[in-house]
């Protein structure tokens, strides 16, 4: 059996052949089934004015074995959610991730400095993945130097991230479809072409990254 394509972050419930998907569960907006793998989190766009019920649902979700990470969560300066409320909810999810020993998958819009500062203050030492990363290579190197992982999505198809694809350490990268109606195979194919890398090598490396970061063993 060939290695599956790994889609580390998707909102789509449409299955693709030979693909291992980690579905996103936005607390209060989406639902989980009993078969898929998930990350679960309180997204900054969707924080209730009184988030106590969201917290209860999140704590229940992260206690299940099918939830392998917390997120997407983070900070967003472009949304209408009160900033202090965003910060408080994000801090709480950092602490919860530490408590349950699961990695974070992060949403960041013009908030990389604030997010990394909070991670340092909280002394968060588990893996951190910045999902949908589409910023400049200077910021990418800063995040990589800090020990974080980057997940690249459909934005790589426009050709503006080829330099990053050429330089990013393969043991610190993931690929994703997010909310795009696209097959993860297209993203894998583009990455391999830009990196001049055999597809089987990339598939194996991302699976190794997945098992290490999420402490989840894929059965042969």
XYZ file of C-alpha atoms in Angstrom:
220
model
C 0.000 0.000 0.000
C 1.413 3.399 -0.981
C 1.802 6.177 1.539
C -1.207 8.501 1.689
C -1.135 12.187 0.920
C -1.320 14.105 4.204
C -3.674 17.079 4.475
C -2.837 18.527 7.873
C -5.726 21.015 7.986
C -9.016 20.992 6.116
C -12.576 22.157 6.647
C -13.902 19.932 3.871
C -15.672 16.709 4.758
C -15.425 15.497 1.156
C -13.094 12.473 1.197
C -10.269 12.103 -1.295
C -8.743 8.804 -2.295
C -5.480 7.817 -0.573
C -5.489 10.928 1.622
C -5.054 11.177 5.385
C -6.922 14.283 6.482
C -6.939 16.156 9.763
C -10.304 17.869 9.882
C -10.834 21.170 11.634
C -13.403 21.424 14.413
C -14.243 25.034 15.216
C -15.942 24.901 18.590
C -19.462 26.294 18.254
C -19.415 26.276 14.427
C -18.628 22.744 13.234
C -19.159 19.196 14.414
C -17.146 16.004 14.761
C -17.890 12.504 13.575
C -16.618 9.382 15.293
C -14.114 8.258 12.662
C -11.904 11.171 11.548
C -8.870 12.825 13.086
C -9.283 16.426 14.237
C -7.744 19.521 15.631
C -10.273 21.370 17.777
C -10.167 24.960 18.915
C -11.956 28.228 19.528
C -11.293 30.341 16.426
C -10.838 34.088 17.036
C -13.613 34.873 14.555
C -16.163 32.869 16.498
C -15.657 33.639 20.187
C -18.953 34.019 22.017
C -19.484 37.052 24.250
C -19.803 34.483 27.030
C -17.494 31.654 25.942
C -18.152 29.393 28.934
C -20.094 26.836 26.857
C -17.402 26.883 24.172
C -14.820 26.114 26.852
C -16.850 23.166 28.085
C -17.177 21.782 24.566
C -13.455 22.289 23.904
C -12.410 20.528 27.105
C -14.642 17.569 26.220
C -13.294 17.449 22.661
C -9.598 17.552 23.547
C -10.085 14.656 25.929
C -10.967 12.341 23.043
C -8.245 10.385 21.214
C -9.429 11.540 17.774
C -8.554 15.158 18.648
C -4.800 15.183 18.166
C -4.143 18.922 18.442
C -5.672 22.214 19.574
C -6.611 24.742 16.911
C -7.127 26.420 14.876
C -6.744 29.132 17.433
C -4.780 32.352 17.637
C -5.136 36.089 17.045
C -6.562 38.136 14.180
C -6.311 41.921 13.920
C -8.704 42.026 10.974
C -11.747 40.470 12.625
C -14.362 42.191 14.753
C -13.778 40.162 17.906
C -12.593 42.250 20.855
C -8.794 42.054 21.045
C -8.586 41.481 24.799
C -11.148 38.692 24.500
C -9.075 37.101 21.710
C -5.930 37.258 23.828
C -7.635 35.740 26.856
C -9.128 32.865 24.882
C -5.840 32.190 23.105
C -3.904 32.195 26.381
C -6.392 29.708 27.765
C -5.911 27.398 24.792
C -2.116 27.556 25.172
C -2.507 26.476 28.795
C -4.978 23.746 27.840
C -2.582 22.401 25.193
C 0.169 22.234 27.813
C -2.167 20.458 30.211
C -3.239 17.753 27.755
C 0.117 17.524 25.975
C -1.123 18.262 22.466
C 0.356 20.599 19.822
C -1.119 23.901 18.684
C -2.295 24.754 15.164
C -2.414 28.509 14.823
C -4.360 31.151 12.929
C -2.496 34.458 12.686
C -3.461 37.644 10.874
C -0.967 40.453 11.461
C -0.364 38.952 14.900
C 2.821 36.919 14.619
C 4.737 39.058 17.102
C 1.954 38.956 19.689
C 1.451 35.203 19.258
C 5.113 34.308 19.603
C 5.417 36.568 22.642
C 2.496 34.807 24.341
C 4.014 31.417 23.544
C 7.283 32.516 25.150
C 5.565 33.961 28.212
C 3.602 30.739 28.665
C 6.822 28.738 28.124
C 5.034 26.547 25.610
C 7.452 23.807 24.592
C 5.218 21.505 22.533
C 5.072 21.702 18.722
C 3.440 24.754 17.142
C 2.196 24.861 13.536
C 1.355 28.141 11.814
C -1.273 27.046 9.328
C -1.851 28.578 5.904
C 1.468 30.410 6.004
C 1.759 32.760 3.016
C 4.013 35.560 4.260
C 7.546 36.570 3.311
C 10.600 34.405 3.678
C 12.092 36.672 6.364
C 9.158 36.006 8.694
C 9.254 32.316 7.774
C 12.899 32.104 8.853
C 12.140 33.870 12.128
C 9.404 31.369 12.937
C 11.537 28.418 11.866
C 14.472 29.690 13.934
C 12.130 29.824 16.935
C 11.407 26.126 16.458
C 7.956 26.370 14.902
C 6.442 24.496 11.943
C 4.835 26.028 8.850
C 1.903 24.576 6.931
C 1.621 25.731 3.327
C -1.598 25.701 1.359
C -3.099 26.528 -2.007
C -1.353 29.915 -2.055
C 1.843 28.178 -3.148
C 0.196 27.546 -6.520
C 0.561 31.222 -7.464
C 4.357 30.840 -7.532
C 5.143 33.502 -4.946
C 6.447 31.051 -2.334
C 8.925 29.172 -4.506
C 11.910 30.614 -2.623
C 10.472 29.411 0.679
C 9.707 25.994 -0.794
C 13.328 25.739 -1.938
C 14.758 26.593 1.474
C 12.360 25.365 4.159
C 13.688 22.406 6.155
C 11.613 19.419 5.122
C 11.284 18.258 8.717
C 9.459 21.507 9.588
C 6.803 21.687 6.891
C 3.240 20.481 6.369
C 0.764 20.919 3.510
C -2.962 21.661 3.719
C -6.086 22.537 1.740
C -7.765 24.596 4.506
C -11.144 25.756 3.138
C -10.170 25.584 -0.536
C -11.998 23.296 -2.968
C -8.796 21.674 -4.186
C -7.229 18.227 -4.004
C -4.176 18.070 -1.733
C -2.437 16.156 -4.544
C -2.150 19.409 -6.522
C -0.355 21.087 -3.627
C 1.993 18.131 -3.164
C 2.732 18.098 -6.894
C 3.548 21.796 -7.015
C 5.798 21.588 -3.944
C 7.716 18.670 -5.436
C 8.173 20.447 -8.771
C 9.401 23.651 -7.122
C 11.719 21.754 -4.776
C 12.796 19.217 -7.418
C 11.881 16.485 -4.984
C 10.464 13.015 -5.666
C 6.860 12.709 -4.531
C 7.519 9.584 -2.490
C 10.228 11.407 -0.520
C 7.888 14.274 0.365
C 5.060 11.931 1.338
C 7.351 9.971 3.658
C 8.848 13.102 5.214
C 5.473 14.681 5.949
C 4.227 11.444 7.441
C 7.319 11.336 9.666
C 6.656 14.944 10.684
C 3.044 14.091 11.448
C 3.870 11.121 13.658
C 6.511 13.109 15.540
C 4.496 16.311 16.060
C 1.182 14.703 16.929
C 2.583 11.639 18.656
C 0.253 9.578 16.482
C 1.347 6.369 14.821
C -0.066 5.562 11.400
C -0.835 1.868 11.051
C 0.697 0.226 7.992
